[in-house]
mmCIF file of C-alpha atoms and ligand atoms in Angstrom:
data_model
loop_
_atom_site.group_PDB
_atom_site.id
_atom_site.type_symbol
_atom_site.label_atom_id
_atom_site.label_comp_id
_atom_site.label_asym_id
_atom_site.label_seq_id
_atom_site.Cartn_x
_atom_site.Cartn_y
_atom_site.Cartn_z
ATOM 1 C CA MET A 1 -181.398 -7.896 -122.815
ATOM 2 C CA THR A 2 -178.346 -7.192 -126.108
ATOM 3 C CA SER A 3 -176.097 -4.822 -123.350
ATOM 4 C CA PRO A 4 -173.048 -7.106 -122.104
ATOM 5 C CA ALA A 5 -173.722 -7.368 -118.330
ATOM 6 C CA SER A 6 -170.833 -5.953 -116.485
ATOM 7 C CA PRO A 7 -169.251 -7.923 -114.219
ATOM 8 C CA LEU A 8 -169.931 -5.122 -111.708
ATOM 9 C CA GLN A 9 -173.485 -5.213 -112.083
ATOM 10 C CA THR A 10 -173.902 -8.311 -110.056
ATOM 11 C CA ALA A 11 -171.226 -7.339 -107.546
ATOM 12 C CA PRO A 12 -171.491 -8.073 -103.820
ATOM 13 C CA ASN A 13 -172.959 -5.111 -101.900
ATOM 14 C CA ASP A 14 -173.094 -2.512 -105.018
ATOM 15 C CA PHE A 15 -176.572 -1.767 -103.125
ATOM 16 C CA HIS A 16 -179.246 -2.563 -105.619
ATOM 17 C CA LYS A 17 -181.646 -0.353 -103.505
ATOM 18 C CA ARG A 18 -183.750 -2.791 -103.843
ATOM 19 C CA PRO A 19 -186.282 -3.454 -101.537
ATOM 20 C CA LEU A 20 -185.676 -6.690 -99.424
ATOM 21 C CA VAL A 21 -187.679 -6.437 -96.367
ATOM 22 C CA VAL A 22 -190.612 -3.305 -95.994
ATOM 23 C CA MET A 23 -192.314 -2.772 -92.121
ATOM 24 C CA GLN A 24 -194.766 -0.634 -92.480
ATOM 25 C CA SER A 25 -195.913 1.164 -89.212
ATOM 26 C CA VAL A 26 -195.577 -1.779 -87.165
ATOM 27 C CA SER A 27 -196.559 -2.128 -83.934
ATOM 28 C CA LYS A 28 -196.561 -4.801 -81.305
ATOM 29 C CA MET A 29 -198.256 -5.309 -77.865
ATOM 30 C CA PHE A 30 -197.673 -8.291 -75.657
ATOM 31 C CA SER A 31 -200.259 -9.643 -74.140
ATOM 32 C CA SER A 32 -199.024 -8.655 -70.901
ATOM 33 C CA GLY A 33 -199.702 -5.015 -72.082
ATOM 34 C CA THR A 34 -196.389 -3.764 -72.907
ATOM 35 C CA VAL A 35 -196.148 -1.812 -76.791
ATOM 36 C CA ALA A 36 -192.555 -2.985 -77.620
ATOM 37 C CA LEU A 37 -193.303 -1.567 -80.718
ATOM 38 C CA SER A 38 -195.166 1.402 -82.172
ATOM 39 C CA ASP A 39 -195.859 2.754 -85.868
ATOM 40 C CA MET A 40 -192.203 1.333 -86.534
ATOM 41 C CA SER A 41 -191.322 1.606 -90.608
ATOM 42 C CA LEU A 42 -188.088 0.561 -91.950
ATOM 43 C CA THR A 43 -186.957 -0.441 -95.861
ATOM 44 C CA VAL A 44 -183.933 -2.476 -95.838
ATOM 45 C CA ASN A 45 -182.429 -3.209 -99.386
ATOM 46 C CA SER A 46 -181.033 -5.786 -100.369
ATOM 47 C CA GLY A 47 -177.421 -6.295 -100.025
ATOM 48 C CA GLU A 48 -177.173 -3.414 -97.217
ATOM 49 C CA PHE A 49 -175.784 -4.123 -93.857
ATOM 50 C CA VAL A 50 -177.848 -2.718 -91.582
ATOM 51 C CA SER A 51 -177.029 -1.848 -87.645
ATOM 52 C CA LEU A 52 -180.125 -1.956 -85.398
ATOM 53 C CA LEU A 53 -178.838 0.199 -82.765
ATOM 54 C CA GLY A 54 -180.430 1.684 -79.184
ATOM 55 C CA PRO A 55 -180.542 1.064 -75.229
ATOM 56 C CA SER A 56 -182.119 -2.424 -73.671
ATOM 57 C CA GLY A 57 -186.106 -2.733 -73.748
ATOM 58 C CA CYS A 58 -186.358 -0.414 -76.639
ATOM 59 C CA GLY A 59 -187.763 -3.633 -79.107
ATOM 60 C CA LYS A 60 -184.771 -4.454 -81.371
ATOM 61 C CA SER A 61 -185.093 -8.202 -80.921
ATOM 62 C CA THR A 62 -188.945 -7.776 -80.961
ATOM 63 C CA ALA A 63 -188.044 -6.157 -84.771
ATOM 64 C CA LEU A 64 -185.678 -8.683 -86.100
ATOM 65 C CA ARG A 65 -188.308 -11.494 -84.651
ATOM 66 C CA ILE A 66 -191.074 -9.984 -86.716
ATOM 67 C CA ILE A 67 -189.066 -9.813 -89.301
ATOM 68 C CA ALA A 68 -188.410 -13.704 -88.753
ATOM 69 C CA GLY A 69 -192.091 -14.444 -89.019
ATOM 70 C CA LEU A 70 -191.384 -15.525 -85.372
ATOM 71 C CA GLY A 71 -193.906 -13.121 -83.402
ATOM 72 C CA ASP A 72 -197.237 -11.503 -85.034
ATOM 73 C CA VAL A 73 -197.571 -7.656 -85.486
ATOM 74 C CA SER A 74 -200.172 -6.232 -83.510
ATOM 75 C CA ALA A 75 -201.179 -3.433 -86.320
ATOM 76 C CA GLY A 76 -198.785 -2.835 -89.593
ATOM 77 C CA SER A 77 -197.620 -5.117 -92.391
ATOM 78 C CA ILE A 78 -194.023 -6.764 -93.035
ATOM 79 C CA ASP A 79 -193.632 -7.187 -97.053
ATOM 80 C CA TRP A 80 -191.067 -8.936 -99.372
ATOM 81 C CA PRO A 81 -191.427 -7.318 -102.260
ATOM 82 C CA SER A 82 -188.762 -8.787 -104.481
ATOM 83 C CA SER A 83 -189.292 -12.413 -103.008
ATOM 84 C CA ARG A 84 -191.477 -15.566 -103.738
ATOM 85 C CA ILE A 85 -193.358 -15.667 -100.216
ATOM 86 C CA ASN A 86 -194.763 -19.089 -98.736
ATOM 87 C CA SER A 87 -198.849 -19.586 -96.924
ATOM 88 C CA ARG A 88 -197.112 -18.294 -93.882
ATOM 89 C CA GLY A 89 -195.828 -14.825 -95.701
ATOM 90 C CA LEU A 90 -192.456 -15.707 -95.443
ATOM 91 C CA PRO A 91 -189.920 -15.835 -98.139
ATOM 92 C CA GLU A 92 -189.131 -19.940 -97.792
ATOM 93 C CA GLY A 93 -185.690 -20.644 -96.592
ATOM 94 C CA ASP A 94 -184.815 -17.025 -97.393
ATOM 95 C CA ILE A 95 -183.758 -15.881 -93.617
ATOM 96 C CA SER A 96 -182.041 -17.414 -91.371
ATOM 97 C CA PHE A 97 -181.325 -16.424 -87.361
ATOM 98 C CA VAL A 98 -177.999 -15.705 -85.470
ATOM 99 C CA PHE A 99 -178.701 -15.600 -82.001
ATOM 100 C CA GLN A 100 -176.339 -14.464 -78.986
ATOM 101 C CA GLU A 101 -176.238 -18.381 -78.037
ATOM 102 C CA PRO A 102 -174.485 -20.308 -80.084
ATOM 103 C CA THR A 103 -177.310 -22.554 -79.190
ATOM 104 C CA LEU A 104 -175.631 -26.425 -80.760
ATOM 105 C CA MET A 105 -176.937 -29.310 -80.130
ATOM 106 C CA PRO A 106 -173.755 -30.390 -77.560
ATOM 107 C CA TRP A 107 -174.581 -34.229 -78.762
ATOM 108 C CA GLN A 108 -173.860 -33.771 -82.436
ATOM 109 C CA THR A 109 -170.611 -33.221 -84.224
ATOM 110 C CA VAL A 110 -169.904 -29.633 -85.681
ATOM 111 C CA PHE A 111 -170.602 -31.344 -88.869
ATOM 112 C CA GLY A 112 -173.464 -32.203 -87.556
ATOM 113 C CA ASN A 113 -174.848 -29.118 -85.938
ATOM 114 C CA VAL A 114 -174.114 -27.606 -89.385
ATOM 115 C CA HIS A 115 -175.640 -29.945 -91.291
ATOM 116 C CA LEU A 116 -179.505 -29.975 -89.587
ATOM 117 C CA PRO A 117 -180.929 -26.947 -91.494
ATOM 118 C CA LEU A 118 -179.952 -28.888 -94.704
ATOM 119 C CA LYS A 119 -181.026 -32.128 -92.716
ATOM 120 C CA LEU A 120 -184.707 -30.431 -91.917
ATOM 121 C CA ARG A 121 -184.920 -29.983 -95.898
ATOM 122 C CA GLY A 122 -184.059 -33.614 -96.586
ATOM 123 C CA ILE A 123 -180.949 -33.410 -97.177
ATOM 124 C CA SER A 124 -178.789 -36.056 -95.789
ATOM 125 C CA LYS A 125 -175.047 -36.120 -94.698
ATOM 126 C CA SER A 126 -172.931 -37.291 -97.919
ATOM 127 C CA ALA A 127 -175.252 -35.214 -100.306
ATOM 128 C CA ALA A 128 -174.842 -31.590 -98.059
ATOM 129 C CA ARG A 129 -171.049 -33.010 -97.273
ATOM 130 C CA ALA A 130 -169.521 -30.645 -100.236
ATOM 131 C CA GLU A 131 -172.227 -27.569 -98.798
ATOM 132 C CA ILE A 132 -171.120 -28.119 -95.285
ATOM 133 C CA MET A 133 -167.646 -28.185 -95.592
ATOM 134 C CA ALA A 134 -166.841 -25.337 -97.789
ATOM 135 C CA THR A 135 -169.086 -23.402 -95.623
ATOM 136 C CA LEU A 136 -167.241 -24.130 -92.304
ATOM 137 C CA ALA A 137 -163.836 -23.316 -94.267
ATOM 138 C CA THR A 138 -165.489 -20.115 -94.768
ATOM 139 C CA VAL A 139 -165.686 -19.263 -91.244
ATOM 140 C CA GLY A 140 -162.073 -21.040 -90.638
ATOM 141 C CA LEU A 141 -163.287 -24.254 -89.044
ATOM 142 C CA ALA A 142 -163.024 -27.039 -92.036
ATOM 143 C CA ASP A 143 -160.435 -28.607 -89.488
ATOM 144 C CA PHE A 144 -163.114 -29.066 -86.926
ATOM 145 C CA ALA A 145 -166.020 -30.842 -88.382
ATOM 146 C CA GLU A 146 -165.462 -34.147 -85.994
ATOM 147 C CA ALA A 147 -165.020 -31.834 -83.070
ATOM 148 C CA TYR A 148 -168.071 -31.720 -80.122
ATOM 149 C CA PRO A 149 -168.952 -28.379 -79.278
ATOM 150 C CA ARG A 150 -167.527 -29.065 -75.689
ATOM 151 C CA GLU A 151 -164.371 -28.560 -77.341
ATOM 152 C CA LEU A 152 -164.446 -25.270 -78.839
ATOM 153 C CA SER A 153 -164.013 -21.785 -77.523
ATOM 154 C CA GLY A 154 -166.828 -19.639 -76.793
ATOM 155 C CA GLY A 155 -165.350 -17.185 -80.542
ATOM 156 C CA MET A 156 -165.618 -20.935 -82.394
ATOM 157 C CA LYS A 157 -168.985 -22.136 -81.336
ATOM 158 C CA MET A 158 -170.268 -18.679 -82.599
ATOM 159 C CA ARG A 159 -168.536 -19.387 -86.104
ATOM 160 C CA VAL A 160 -170.424 -22.936 -86.308
ATOM 161 C CA SER A 161 -173.571 -21.292 -85.552
ATOM 162 C CA ILE A 162 -172.671 -18.531 -87.927
ATOM 163 C CA ALA A 163 -171.695 -21.336 -90.634
ATOM 164 C CA ARG A 164 -174.931 -22.857 -89.935
ATOM 165 C CA ALA A 165 -176.943 -19.645 -90.666
ATOM 166 C CA LEU A 166 -175.400 -19.694 -94.106
ATOM 167 C CA VAL A 167 -175.366 -23.473 -95.073
ATOM 168 C CA THR A 168 -179.011 -22.498 -96.507
ATOM 169 C CA LYS A 169 -177.492 -19.532 -99.077
ATOM 170 C CA PRO A 170 -179.944 -17.180 -97.361
ATOM 171 C CA LYS A 171 -180.829 -13.896 -98.500
ATOM 172 C CA LEU A 172 -181.374 -12.291 -95.056
ATOM 173 C CA LEU A 173 -179.434 -13.021 -92.508
ATOM 174 C CA LEU A 174 -180.363 -11.479 -88.883
ATOM 175 C CA MET A 175 -178.700 -11.197 -85.837
ATOM 176 C CA ASP A 176 -179.352 -10.655 -82.682
ATOM 177 C CA GLU A 177 -176.288 -9.616 -80.229
ATOM 178 C CA PRO A 178 -174.251 -12.380 -81.695
ATOM 179 C CA PHE A 179 -171.135 -11.267 -79.888
ATOM 180 C CA ALA A 180 -172.014 -9.483 -76.745
ATOM 181 C CA ALA A 181 -170.720 -12.288 -74.462
ATOM 182 C CA LEU A 182 -167.444 -12.775 -76.320
ATOM 183 C CA ASP A 183 -164.419 -10.837 -75.377
ATOM 184 C CA GLU A 184 -162.868 -7.712 -77.474
ATOM 185 C CA ILE A 185 -160.799 -9.495 -78.937
ATOM 186 C CA THR A 186 -162.807 -12.729 -80.246
ATOM 187 C CA ARG A 187 -165.661 -9.912 -80.628
ATOM 188 C CA GLN A 188 -163.089 -8.058 -83.334
ATOM 189 C CA LYS A 189 -161.542 -11.289 -85.173
ATOM 190 C CA LEU A 190 -165.887 -11.979 -85.915
ATOM 191 C CA ASN A 191 -166.408 -8.477 -87.079
ATOM 192 C CA ASP A 192 -164.029 -9.123 -89.593
ATOM 193 C CA ASP A 193 -165.359 -12.555 -90.332
ATOM 194 C CA VAL A 194 -169.038 -11.196 -91.077
ATOM 195 C CA LEU A 195 -167.990 -8.418 -92.650
ATOM 196 C CA ARG A 196 -165.632 -10.832 -94.891
ATOM 197 C CA LEU A 197 -168.672 -13.103 -95.565
ATOM 198 C CA TRP A 198 -170.884 -10.341 -95.727
ATOM 199 C CA LYS A 199 -169.042 -8.981 -98.894
ATOM 200 C CA GLU A 200 -168.533 -12.302 -100.320
ATOM 201 C CA THR A 201 -171.974 -13.311 -100.639
ATOM 202 C CA GLY A 202 -174.064 -10.183 -101.094
ATOM 203 C CA ILE A 203 -175.739 -11.153 -98.579
ATOM 204 C CA THR A 204 -178.642 -8.838 -96.841
ATOM 205 C CA VAL A 205 -176.950 -8.009 -92.946
ATOM 206 C CA ILE A 206 -179.686 -6.753 -89.995
ATOM 207 C CA PHE A 207 -177.537 -7.033 -87.202
ATOM 208 C CA VAL A 208 -178.894 -5.796 -83.558
ATOM 209 C CA THR A 209 -175.990 -4.828 -81.303
ATOM 210 C CA HIS A 210 -176.285 -2.111 -78.217
ATOM 211 C CA SER A 211 -172.766 -1.537 -79.251
ATOM 212 C CA VAL A 212 -172.080 1.898 -80.337
ATOM 213 C CA PHE A 213 -168.509 0.850 -81.758
ATOM 214 C CA GLU A 214 -169.326 -2.598 -83.175
ATOM 215 C CA SER A 215 -172.218 -0.798 -85.299
ATOM 216 C CA ALA A 216 -169.753 2.034 -86.781
ATOM 217 C CA TYR A 217 -167.305 -0.509 -87.598
ATOM 218 C CA LEU A 218 -169.601 -2.454 -89.375
ATOM 219 C CA SER A 219 -172.717 -1.011 -90.775
ATOM 220 C CA ASN A 220 -173.102 0.983 -94.112
ATOM 221 C CA ARG A 221 -176.659 1.822 -92.569
ATOM 222 C CA ILE A 222 -177.470 2.722 -88.784
ATOM 223 C CA VAL A 223 -181.317 2.661 -87.459
ATOM 224 C CA VAL A 224 -180.828 3.944 -84.178
ATOM 225 C CA MET A 225 -184.059 3.591 -82.146
ATOM 226 C CA LYS A 226 -186.075 4.712 -79.298
ATOM 227 C CA ALA A 227 -187.661 2.962 -76.635
ATOM 228 C CA ARG A 228 -190.984 3.125 -74.683
ATOM 229 C CA PRO A 229 -192.322 2.158 -76.893
ATOM 230 C CA GLY A 230 -189.989 1.121 -79.410
ATOM 231 C CA ARG A 231 -189.664 3.245 -82.393
ATOM 232 C CA VAL A 232 -186.926 4.485 -85.081
ATOM 233 C CA HIS A 233 -185.484 7.628 -83.945
ATOM 234 C CA ALA A 234 -182.621 7.855 -86.618
ATOM 235 C CA ASP A 235 -181.737 6.047 -89.234
ATOM 236 C CA PHE A 236 -179.073 7.171 -91.507
ATOM 237 C CA PRO A 237 -176.079 5.856 -93.738
ATOM 238 C CA LEU A 238 -172.232 5.610 -93.163
ATOM 239 C CA HIS A 239 -169.890 5.907 -95.685
ATOM 240 C CA THR A 240 -166.226 5.275 -95.433
ATOM 241 C CA SER A 241 -163.516 5.560 -97.973
ATOM 242 C CA LEU A 242 -161.403 2.944 -95.590
ATOM 243 C CA SER A 243 -162.349 -0.452 -95.910
ATOM 244 C CA ARG A 244 -162.880 -1.377 -92.368
ATOM 245 C CA ASP A 245 -159.882 -3.636 -91.013
ATOM 246 C CA ALA A 246 -157.802 -2.983 -87.747
ATOM 247 C CA ARG A 247 -156.543 0.010 -89.799
ATOM 248 C CA TYR A 248 -160.009 1.626 -89.762
ATOM 249 C CA ARG A 249 -160.092 1.251 -85.941
ATOM 250 C CA THR A 250 -157.809 3.510 -85.282
ATOM 251 C CA SER A 251 -158.683 5.879 -88.015
ATOM 252 C CA GLU A 252 -160.102 9.980 -87.528
ATOM 253 C CA GLU A 253 -162.838 8.405 -89.952
ATOM 254 C CA TYR A 254 -163.899 5.800 -87.396
ATOM 255 C CA ARG A 255 -164.030 7.682 -84.543
ATOM 256 C CA GLN A 256 -166.143 10.134 -86.176
ATOM 257 C CA ALA A 257 -168.401 7.651 -87.046
ATOM 258 C CA CYS A 258 -168.522 6.564 -83.191
ATOM 259 C CA GLU A 259 -169.210 10.077 -82.360
ATOM 260 C CA THR A 260 -171.913 10.449 -84.848
ATOM 261 C CA VAL A 261 -173.507 6.972 -83.470
ATOM 262 C CA SER A 262 -173.119 8.210 -79.908
ATOM 263 C CA THR A 263 -174.436 11.412 -80.518
ATOM 264 C CA MET A 264 -177.747 9.872 -82.158
ATOM 265 C CA LEU A 265 -177.675 7.136 -79.339
ATOM 266 C CA LEU A 266 -177.421 9.591 -76.397
ATOM 267 C CA GLU A 267 -180.382 11.446 -78.064
ATOM 268 C CA ALA A 268 -182.172 8.609 -78.420
ATOM 269 C CA MET A 269 -182.052 8.016 -74.893
ATOM 270 C CA GLY A 270 -182.106 11.336 -73.492
ATOM 271 C CA GLY A 271 -185.794 12.184 -72.893
ATOM 272 C CA GLU A 272 -189.913 10.971 -74.274
ATOM 273 C CA GLU A 273 -190.687 14.668 -75.114
ATOM 274 C CA GLU A 274 -188.055 15.738 -77.910
ATOM 275 C CA HIS A 275 -188.296 14.839 -81.170
HETATM 276 N N1 ADP B 1 -192.423 -11.793 -74.934
HETATM 277 C C1 ADP B 1 -192.881 -10.591 -74.363
HETATM 278 N N2 ADP B 1 -193.596 -10.958 -73.662
HETATM 279 C C2 ADP B 1 -193.798 -9.562 -72.846
HETATM 280 N N3 ADP B 1 -193.084 -8.394 -73.007
HETATM 281 C C3 ADP B 1 -192.180 -8.721 -73.740
HETATM 282 C C4 ADP B 1 -191.675 -10.182 -74.827
HETATM 283 N N4 ADP B 1 -190.465 -10.127 -75.173
HETATM 284 C C5 ADP B 1 -190.058 -8.731 -74.759
HETATM 285 N N5 ADP B 1 -190.736 -7.864 -73.971
HETATM 286 C C6 ADP B 1 -190.902 -6.186 -73.389
HETATM 287 O O1 ADP B 1 -190.776 -5.795 -74.854
HETATM 288 C C7 ADP B 1 -189.891 -4.776 -74.893
HETATM 289 C C8 ADP B 1 -189.095 -4.929 -76.017
HETATM 290 O O2 ADP B 1 -188.248 -5.709 -75.820
HETATM 291 P P1 ADP B 1 -187.067 -6.511 -76.876
HETATM 292 O O3 ADP B 1 -187.355 -6.533 -77.930
HETATM 293 O O4 ADP B 1 -186.597 -7.668 -76.066
HETATM 294 O O5 ADP B 1 -185.925 -5.152 -76.650
HETATM 295 P P2 ADP B 1 -184.352 -5.287 -76.879
HETATM 296 O O6 ADP B 1 -183.967 -6.311 -77.991
HETATM 297 O O7 ADP B 1 -184.202 -3.874 -77.370
HETATM 298 O O8 ADP B 1 -183.673 -5.197 -75.501
HETATM 299 C C9 ADP B 1 -189.855 -4.812 -73.642
HETATM 300 O O9 ADP B 1 -189.919 -3.486 -72.619
HETATM 301 C C10 ADP B 1 -189.248 -5.967 -73.196
HETATM 302 O O10 ADP B 1 -189.676 -6.167 -71.267
HETATM 303 MG MG1 MG B 2 -182.517 -8.149 -77.142
#
């Protein structure tokens, strides 16, 4: 290439429209006979922040787990067009998962907990120190490296969980209702943290929530799911000229975004006969 590379070409969140993961007509039936997903197709592009929104039981967690390789599909496929995949069909090391519970090891310090995914790759604490400390700094916990989980608030524990997910520098961050158990103010702070991390790193995020307000605040794109069986009901972009911050929360644009999302969600929840 002889043309000078523009710094903008690689700027985070300059959506590449390069498919990162493609769910193609995925169905999932559990051994109990429950059809959790039926013919679900979804392409998530590199750099997007996508919310999966839908009523409880519509298959959000199942879809996320399948993307993470934590469950098989009954029909259909998951493809990673731009990644090198391992023998399990997954882009090795490129996916991290954050669950609703922070799932920290109580007997380990914050540092030890964030070290875990690197330890599993054979990287010692001393070799990983700089990376772990840098990641803790990005979630505002640099001063808490030696603290134990029991000494932390719920929001701080969730920050540790996010740091643990980011320390391997994944391409894709899967978050399953990560802030549902937190109080509103803490939740808003963590929403802002996640947005900042997304902007800084250019990571792709698939964020599961059942909150209209949270999905409208965070995402560039919202996928509304319908239940019994789980499938995509609506898939639309959410653009805003404003930066998503405290002022956005009280803006007319945000109010309209919430209304649009809310209408779609009500539609998805309103009976099986409509299309
Ligand atoms: N391991 C499982 N075995 C049997 N049924 C399951 C299992 N996991 C989820 N389900 C069922 O699949 C459907 C979708 O569940 P889930 O993906 O957890 O929905 P959501 O995350 O949207 O609340 C629900 O009816 C749920 O009861
Ligand atoms: Mg769930």
